[in-house]
Coordinates of C-alpha atoms and ligand atoms in Angstrom, one line a residue:
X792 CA -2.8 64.2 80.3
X793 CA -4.0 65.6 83.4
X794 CA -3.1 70.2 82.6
X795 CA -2.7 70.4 86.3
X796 CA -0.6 67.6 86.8
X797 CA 1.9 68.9 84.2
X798 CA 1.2 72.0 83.2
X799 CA 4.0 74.3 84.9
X800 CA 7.1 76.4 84.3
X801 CA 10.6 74.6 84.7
X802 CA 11.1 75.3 88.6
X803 CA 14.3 76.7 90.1
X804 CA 16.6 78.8 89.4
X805 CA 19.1 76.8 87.4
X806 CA 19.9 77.0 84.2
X807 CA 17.2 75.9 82.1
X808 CA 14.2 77.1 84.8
X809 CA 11.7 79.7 84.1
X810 CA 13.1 82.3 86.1
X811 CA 16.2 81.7 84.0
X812 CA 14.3 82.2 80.4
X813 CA 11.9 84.2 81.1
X814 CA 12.9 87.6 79.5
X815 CA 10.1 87.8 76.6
X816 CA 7.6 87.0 79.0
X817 CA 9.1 90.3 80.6
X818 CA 9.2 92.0 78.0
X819 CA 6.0 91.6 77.3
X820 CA 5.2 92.6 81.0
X821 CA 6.6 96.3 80.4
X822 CA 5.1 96.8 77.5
X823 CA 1.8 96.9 78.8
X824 CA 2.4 98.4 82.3
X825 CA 1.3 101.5 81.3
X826 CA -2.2 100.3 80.8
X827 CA -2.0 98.4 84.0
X828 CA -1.1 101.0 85.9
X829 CA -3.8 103.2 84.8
X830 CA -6.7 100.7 85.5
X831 CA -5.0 100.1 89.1
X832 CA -4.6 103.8 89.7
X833 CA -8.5 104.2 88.4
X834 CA -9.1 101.6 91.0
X835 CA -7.6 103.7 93.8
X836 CA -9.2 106.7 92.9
X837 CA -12.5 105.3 92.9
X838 CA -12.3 103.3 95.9
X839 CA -14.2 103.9 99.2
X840 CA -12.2 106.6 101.1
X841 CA -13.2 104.2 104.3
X842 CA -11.4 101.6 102.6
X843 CA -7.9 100.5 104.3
X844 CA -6.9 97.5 102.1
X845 CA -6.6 97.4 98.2
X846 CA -6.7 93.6 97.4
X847 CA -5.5 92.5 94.4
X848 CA -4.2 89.0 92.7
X849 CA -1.6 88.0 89.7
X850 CA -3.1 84.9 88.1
X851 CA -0.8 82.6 86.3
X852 CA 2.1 84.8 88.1
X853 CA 4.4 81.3 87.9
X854 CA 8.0 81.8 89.6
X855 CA 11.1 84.0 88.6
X856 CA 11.7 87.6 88.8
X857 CA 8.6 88.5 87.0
X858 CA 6.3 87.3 89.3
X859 CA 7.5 90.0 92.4
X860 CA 8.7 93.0 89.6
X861 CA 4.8 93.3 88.7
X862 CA 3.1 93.9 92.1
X863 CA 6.2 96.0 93.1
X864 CA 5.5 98.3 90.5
X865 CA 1.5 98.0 90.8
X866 CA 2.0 98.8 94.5
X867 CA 4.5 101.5 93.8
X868 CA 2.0 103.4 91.1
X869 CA -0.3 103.7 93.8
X870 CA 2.2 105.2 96.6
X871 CA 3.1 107.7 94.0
X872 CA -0.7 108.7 93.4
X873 CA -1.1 108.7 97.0
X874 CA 1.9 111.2 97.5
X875 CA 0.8 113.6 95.0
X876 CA -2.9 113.4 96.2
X877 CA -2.0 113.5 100.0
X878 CA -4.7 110.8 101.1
X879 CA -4.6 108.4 103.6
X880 CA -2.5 105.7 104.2
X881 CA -3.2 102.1 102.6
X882 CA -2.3 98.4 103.7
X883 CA -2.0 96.2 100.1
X884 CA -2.8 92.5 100.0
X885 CA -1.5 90.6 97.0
X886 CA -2.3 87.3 96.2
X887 CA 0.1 85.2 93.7
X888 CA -2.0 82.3 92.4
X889 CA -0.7 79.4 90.1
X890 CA -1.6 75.9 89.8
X891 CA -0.2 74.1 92.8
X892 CA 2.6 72.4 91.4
X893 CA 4.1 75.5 90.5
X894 CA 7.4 76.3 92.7
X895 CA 5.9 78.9 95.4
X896 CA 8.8 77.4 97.1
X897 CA 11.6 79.8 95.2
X898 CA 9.0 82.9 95.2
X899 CA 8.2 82.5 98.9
X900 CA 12.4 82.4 99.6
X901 CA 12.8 85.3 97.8
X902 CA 10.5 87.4 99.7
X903 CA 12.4 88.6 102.6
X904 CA 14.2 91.1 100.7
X905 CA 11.3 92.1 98.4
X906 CA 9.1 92.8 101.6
X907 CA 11.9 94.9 102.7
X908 CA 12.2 96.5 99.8
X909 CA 8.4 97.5 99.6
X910 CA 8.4 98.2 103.4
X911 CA 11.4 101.0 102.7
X912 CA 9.5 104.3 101.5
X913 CA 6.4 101.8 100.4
X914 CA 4.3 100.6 103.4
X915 CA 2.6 97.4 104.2
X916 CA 2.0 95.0 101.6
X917 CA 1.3 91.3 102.7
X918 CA 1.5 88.7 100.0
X919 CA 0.2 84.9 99.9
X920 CA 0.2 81.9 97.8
X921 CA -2.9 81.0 96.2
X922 CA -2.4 77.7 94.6
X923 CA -5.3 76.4 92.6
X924 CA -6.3 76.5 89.3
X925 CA -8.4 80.0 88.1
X926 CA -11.2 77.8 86.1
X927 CA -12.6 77.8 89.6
X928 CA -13.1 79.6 92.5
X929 CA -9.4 81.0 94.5
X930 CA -10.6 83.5 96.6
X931 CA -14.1 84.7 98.7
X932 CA -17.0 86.6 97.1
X933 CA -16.3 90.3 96.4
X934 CA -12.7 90.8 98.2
X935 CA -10.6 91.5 95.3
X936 CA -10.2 95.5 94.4
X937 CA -7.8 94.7 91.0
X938 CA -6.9 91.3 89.0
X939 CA -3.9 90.9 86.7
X940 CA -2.9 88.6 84.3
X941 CA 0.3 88.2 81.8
X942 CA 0.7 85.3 79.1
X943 CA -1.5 82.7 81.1
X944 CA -5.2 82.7 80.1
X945 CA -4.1 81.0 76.6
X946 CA -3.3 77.8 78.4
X947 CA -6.4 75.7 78.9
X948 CA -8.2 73.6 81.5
X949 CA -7.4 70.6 79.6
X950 CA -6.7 69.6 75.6
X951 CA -9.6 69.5 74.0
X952 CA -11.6 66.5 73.5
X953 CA -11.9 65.2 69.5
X954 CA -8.7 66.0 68.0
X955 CA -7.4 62.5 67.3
X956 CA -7.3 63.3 63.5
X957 CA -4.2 66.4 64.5
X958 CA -1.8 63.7 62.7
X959 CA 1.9 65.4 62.7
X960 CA 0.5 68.4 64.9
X961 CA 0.9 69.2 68.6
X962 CA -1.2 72.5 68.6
X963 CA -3.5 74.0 65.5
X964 CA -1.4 73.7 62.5
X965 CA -1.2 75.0 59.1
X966 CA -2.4 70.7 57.8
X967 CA -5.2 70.9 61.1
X968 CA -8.2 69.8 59.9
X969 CA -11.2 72.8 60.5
X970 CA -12.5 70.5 62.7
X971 CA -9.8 70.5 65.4
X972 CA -9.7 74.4 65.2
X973 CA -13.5 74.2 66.2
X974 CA -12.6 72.1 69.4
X975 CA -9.8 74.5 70.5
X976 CA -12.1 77.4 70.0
X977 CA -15.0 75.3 71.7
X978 CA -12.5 74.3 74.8
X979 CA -11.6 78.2 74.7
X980 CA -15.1 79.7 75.1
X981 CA -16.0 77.1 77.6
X982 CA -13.3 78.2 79.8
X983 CA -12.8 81.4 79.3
X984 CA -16.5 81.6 80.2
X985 CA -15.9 80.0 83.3
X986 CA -12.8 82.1 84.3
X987 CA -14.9 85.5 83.9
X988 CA -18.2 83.8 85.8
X989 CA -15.6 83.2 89.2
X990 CA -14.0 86.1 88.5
X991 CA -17.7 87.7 88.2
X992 CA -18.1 86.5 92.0
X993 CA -14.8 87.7 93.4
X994 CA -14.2 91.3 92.0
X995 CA -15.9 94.3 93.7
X996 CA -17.9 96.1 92.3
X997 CA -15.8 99.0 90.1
X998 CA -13.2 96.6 90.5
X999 CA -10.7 96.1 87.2
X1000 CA -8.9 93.0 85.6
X1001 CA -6.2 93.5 83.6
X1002 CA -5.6 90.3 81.3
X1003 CA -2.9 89.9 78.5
X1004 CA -3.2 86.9 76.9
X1005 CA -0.6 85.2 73.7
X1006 CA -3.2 85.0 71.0
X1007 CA -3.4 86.7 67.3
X1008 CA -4.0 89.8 65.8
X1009 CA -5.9 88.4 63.2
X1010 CA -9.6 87.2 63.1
X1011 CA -8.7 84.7 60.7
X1012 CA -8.6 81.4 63.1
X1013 CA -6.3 79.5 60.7
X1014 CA -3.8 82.4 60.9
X1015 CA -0.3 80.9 61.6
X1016 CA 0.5 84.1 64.2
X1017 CA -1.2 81.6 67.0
X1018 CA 0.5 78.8 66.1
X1019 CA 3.8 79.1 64.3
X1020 CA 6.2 78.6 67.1
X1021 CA 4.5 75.4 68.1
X1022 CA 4.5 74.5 64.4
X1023 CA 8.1 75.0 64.2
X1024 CA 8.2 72.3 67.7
X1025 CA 5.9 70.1 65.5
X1026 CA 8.9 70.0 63.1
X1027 CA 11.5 68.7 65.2
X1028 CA 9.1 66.1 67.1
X1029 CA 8.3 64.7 63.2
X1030 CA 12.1 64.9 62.2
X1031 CA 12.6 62.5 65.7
X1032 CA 9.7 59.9 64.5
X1033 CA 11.1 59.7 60.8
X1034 CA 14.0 59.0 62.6
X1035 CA 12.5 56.2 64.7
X1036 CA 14.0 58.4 68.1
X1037 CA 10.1 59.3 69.2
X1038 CA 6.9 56.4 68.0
X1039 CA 4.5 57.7 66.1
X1040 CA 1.8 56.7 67.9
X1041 CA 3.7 58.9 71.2
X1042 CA 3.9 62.0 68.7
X1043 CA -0.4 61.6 67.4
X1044 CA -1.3 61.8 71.1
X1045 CA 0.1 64.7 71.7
X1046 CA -1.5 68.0 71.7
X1047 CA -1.2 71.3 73.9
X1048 CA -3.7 72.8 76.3
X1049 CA -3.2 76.2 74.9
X1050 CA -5.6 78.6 72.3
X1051 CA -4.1 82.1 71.0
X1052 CA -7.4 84.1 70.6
X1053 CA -7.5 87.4 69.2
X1054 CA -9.4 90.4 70.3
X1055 CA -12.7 89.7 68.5
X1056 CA -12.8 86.4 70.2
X1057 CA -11.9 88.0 74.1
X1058 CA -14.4 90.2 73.5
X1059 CA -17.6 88.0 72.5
X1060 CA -16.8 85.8 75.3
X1061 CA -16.8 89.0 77.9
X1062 CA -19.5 90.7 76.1
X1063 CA -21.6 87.2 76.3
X1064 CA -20.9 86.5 80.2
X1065 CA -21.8 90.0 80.9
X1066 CA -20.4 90.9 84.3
X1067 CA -17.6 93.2 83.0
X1068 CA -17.5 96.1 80.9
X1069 CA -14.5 96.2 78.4
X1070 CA -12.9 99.7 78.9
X1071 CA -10.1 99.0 76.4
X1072 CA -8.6 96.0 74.1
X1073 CA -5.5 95.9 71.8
X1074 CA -2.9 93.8 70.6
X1075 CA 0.6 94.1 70.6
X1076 CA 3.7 92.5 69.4
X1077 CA 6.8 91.2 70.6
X1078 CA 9.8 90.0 68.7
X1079 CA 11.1 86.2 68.9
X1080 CA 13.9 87.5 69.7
X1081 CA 12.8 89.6 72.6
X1082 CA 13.8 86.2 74.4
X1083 CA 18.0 87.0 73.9
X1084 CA 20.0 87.5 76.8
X1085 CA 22.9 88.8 74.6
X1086 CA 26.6 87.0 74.5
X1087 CA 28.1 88.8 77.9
X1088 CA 25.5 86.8 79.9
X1089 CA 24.9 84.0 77.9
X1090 CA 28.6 82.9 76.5
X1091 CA 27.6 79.3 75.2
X1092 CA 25.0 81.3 73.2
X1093 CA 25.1 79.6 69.9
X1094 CA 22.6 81.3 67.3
X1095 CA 20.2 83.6 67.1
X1096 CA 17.2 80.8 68.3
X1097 CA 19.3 79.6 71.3
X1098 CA 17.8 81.9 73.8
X1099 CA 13.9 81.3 72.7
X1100 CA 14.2 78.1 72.2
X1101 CA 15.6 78.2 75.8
X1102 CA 12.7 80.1 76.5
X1103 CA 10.4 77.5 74.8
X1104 CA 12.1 75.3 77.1
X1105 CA 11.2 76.1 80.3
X1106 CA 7.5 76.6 79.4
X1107 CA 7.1 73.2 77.4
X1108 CA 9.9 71.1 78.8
X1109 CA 7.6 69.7 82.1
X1110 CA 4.9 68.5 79.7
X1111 CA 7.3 67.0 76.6
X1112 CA 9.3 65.1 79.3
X1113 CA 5.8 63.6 81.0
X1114 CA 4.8 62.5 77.1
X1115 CA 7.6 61.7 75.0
X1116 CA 10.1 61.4 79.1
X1117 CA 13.1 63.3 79.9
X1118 CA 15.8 61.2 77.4
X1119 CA 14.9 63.2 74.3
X1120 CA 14.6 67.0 75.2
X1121 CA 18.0 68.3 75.2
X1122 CA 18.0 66.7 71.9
X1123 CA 14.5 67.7 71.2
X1124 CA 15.6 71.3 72.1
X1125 CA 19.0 71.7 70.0
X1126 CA 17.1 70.8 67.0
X1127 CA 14.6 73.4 67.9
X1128 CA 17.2 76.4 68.3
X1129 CA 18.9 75.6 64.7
X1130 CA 15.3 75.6 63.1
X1131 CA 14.2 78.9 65.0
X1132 CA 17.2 80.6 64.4
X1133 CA 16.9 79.5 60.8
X1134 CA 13.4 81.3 60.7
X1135 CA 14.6 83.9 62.6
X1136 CA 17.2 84.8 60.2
X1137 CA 14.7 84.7 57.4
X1138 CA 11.9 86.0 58.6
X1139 CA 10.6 88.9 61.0
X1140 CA 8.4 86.4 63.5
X1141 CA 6.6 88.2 66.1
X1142 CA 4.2 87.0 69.0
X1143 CA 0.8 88.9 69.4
X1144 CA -0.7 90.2 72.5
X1145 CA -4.1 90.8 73.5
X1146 CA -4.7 93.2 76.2
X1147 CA -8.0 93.7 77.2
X1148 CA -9.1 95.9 80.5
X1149 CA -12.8 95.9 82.0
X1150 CA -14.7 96.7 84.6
X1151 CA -17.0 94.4 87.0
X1152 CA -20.9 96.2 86.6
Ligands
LIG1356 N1 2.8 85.8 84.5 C1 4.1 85.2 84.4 C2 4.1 83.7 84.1 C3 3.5 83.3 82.8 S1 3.7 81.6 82.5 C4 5.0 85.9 83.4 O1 4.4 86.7 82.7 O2 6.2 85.7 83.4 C5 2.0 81.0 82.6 C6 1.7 80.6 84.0 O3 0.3 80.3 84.1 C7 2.4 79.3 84.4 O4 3.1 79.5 85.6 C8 1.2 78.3 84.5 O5 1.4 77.3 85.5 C9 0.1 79.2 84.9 N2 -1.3 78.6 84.6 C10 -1.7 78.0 83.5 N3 -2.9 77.5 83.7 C11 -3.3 77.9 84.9 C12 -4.5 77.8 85.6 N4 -5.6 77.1 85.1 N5 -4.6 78.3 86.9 C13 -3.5 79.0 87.4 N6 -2.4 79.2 86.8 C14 -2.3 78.6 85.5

């Protein structure tokens, strides 16, 4: 399985697409604006008073009403700083990168009105596609002024090599031998290594990145606050081969390019490549059911799991239907809202955040 082949959100605007199910993700976004907004406005206020342009990127910024809501209000924090301090004016450009199967297609119609919007009372902000992968180079050396990131750097540049033994798995899970946890860590280090050393070439000087990526609070790499909701997948996909709907053999090859890393882990790998200082790094949480859209807009809501498992849906539903192909997951996916309502109901499950801010020397 090629991660840039079929690694995307569900495209559109229907339904079941990403910028249909995309409210945790949101969520999640607002949440930690506040420490965005600070790093972007410390950007501004230590930027070269000859410089004109601020240039900054969203990595992973996929396609919905998420992608254009975080560099309005990035751009819009520094028009208010630059109101209260007076100083000159400022031309923004703001690059959205994803991989290139992503659909730039429904971003790019939407822009008309959002340009207006940040024309009116904002100023000039000119905004481009940058398809291509961010393990590698996306844009020329030291150009970009501010980098942001939400819920992407856990997905990785490929599933790690050497996990044939994740028998009944699809991710790290609580029966994963240690061995397969060392080759998502490994796969993890390597990449994130290589994300920071491109980034290392692009960011100015004083420049920040703002990354927040799913991963764990915990140090403890077995800890099921990584992997739970995938575990829960894991269930449904066994459940399918017991009942001869998926072959066994389809459900042992398959694995997820993703690693949920917790703080201590972001910041060896930062501290290690050594072009950034970390200025801050924390972890917050988010409910499952951050994901609901609530019965008035939702009315063939069913349970409590319906909307994440929705959710879930639009993230893994590209890569499930390349595997397993597209006759199982509506079936694959019903199964999945009982069980995750289930655990909602019981439990109090949460995702984890890492946030980490830092500096290029
Ligand atoms: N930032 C958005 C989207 C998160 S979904 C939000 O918070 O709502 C994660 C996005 O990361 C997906 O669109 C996926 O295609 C993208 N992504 C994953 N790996 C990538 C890579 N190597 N390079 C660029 N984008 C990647």
């Amino acid at each position: 399985m090629e991660v840039i082949e079929v690694l995307r959100m569900k495209e559109g605007t229907g339904q079941t697409s990403y910028a249909n199910n995309s409210l945790l993700q949101k969520q999640v976004i607002n949440m930690t604006m506040p420490i965005a907004q600070a790093a972007i406005i410390n950007v501004y206020c230590n930027m070269n008073p000859t410089t004109r342009t601020m240039c900054m990127a969203d990595l992973g910024c996929s396609s919905g009403p998420n992608t254009l809501f975080v560099m309005y209000e990035l751009v819009r924090t520094i028009y208010e700083t630059r109101d209260k301090s007076g100083s000159q004016s400022l031309e923004f450009q703001v690059y959205l990168n994803d991989l290139p199967k992503n659909d730039f297609n429904t971003i790019f119609k939407s822009l008309s009105g959002s340009i207006e919007k940040m024309g009116t009372g904002l100023g000039p902000c000119f905004i481009m596609g940058a398809p291509g992968s961010f393990y590698g180079r996306l844009f020329p050396s030291k150009t970009l002024h501010f980098v942001y990131s939400s819920y992407s750097l856990m997905w990785l540049s490929q599933v790690p090599k050497g996990i044939e033994n994740n028998k009944g798995n699809i991710y790290i899970g609580s029966t994963s031998p240690p061995s397969v946890i060392d080759a998502y860590y490994r796969q993890f280090k390597s990449d994130f290594n290589t994300f920071l050393n491109c980034r290392s070439e692009e960011v100015l000087s004083g420049g920040n990145m703002v990354l927040t990526i799913l991963g764990r609070e915990s140090e403890d790499q077995s800890s099921r606050e990584g992997y739970y909701i995938w575990e829960l997948l894991a269930m449904v996909l066994n459940q399918m081969v017991s009942e001869g709907i998926i072959e066994e053999g389809k459900m042992d090859t398959f694995n997820i390019p993703q690693y949920t890393p917790s703080p201590g882990e972001v910041k060896l790998e930062v501290e290690k490549e050594g072009s950034f200082i970390i200025n801050s790094l924390e972890v917050s949480q988010v409910d499952w059911s951050a994901s609901a859209k609530g019965f008035s807009t939702n009315p063939i809501r069913e349970n409590e799991g319906y909307d994440l498992a929705e959710c879930m849906r639009a993230v893994a539903e590209p890569m499930l239907a390349n595997h397993f192909g597209e006759s199982i997951i509506d079936n694959v996916f019903r199964r999945y809202s009982d069980i995750l309502s289930d655990r909602m109901a019981k439990e109090d499950p949460k995702f984890y955040n890492v946030t980490i801010v830092m500096v290029k020397k």
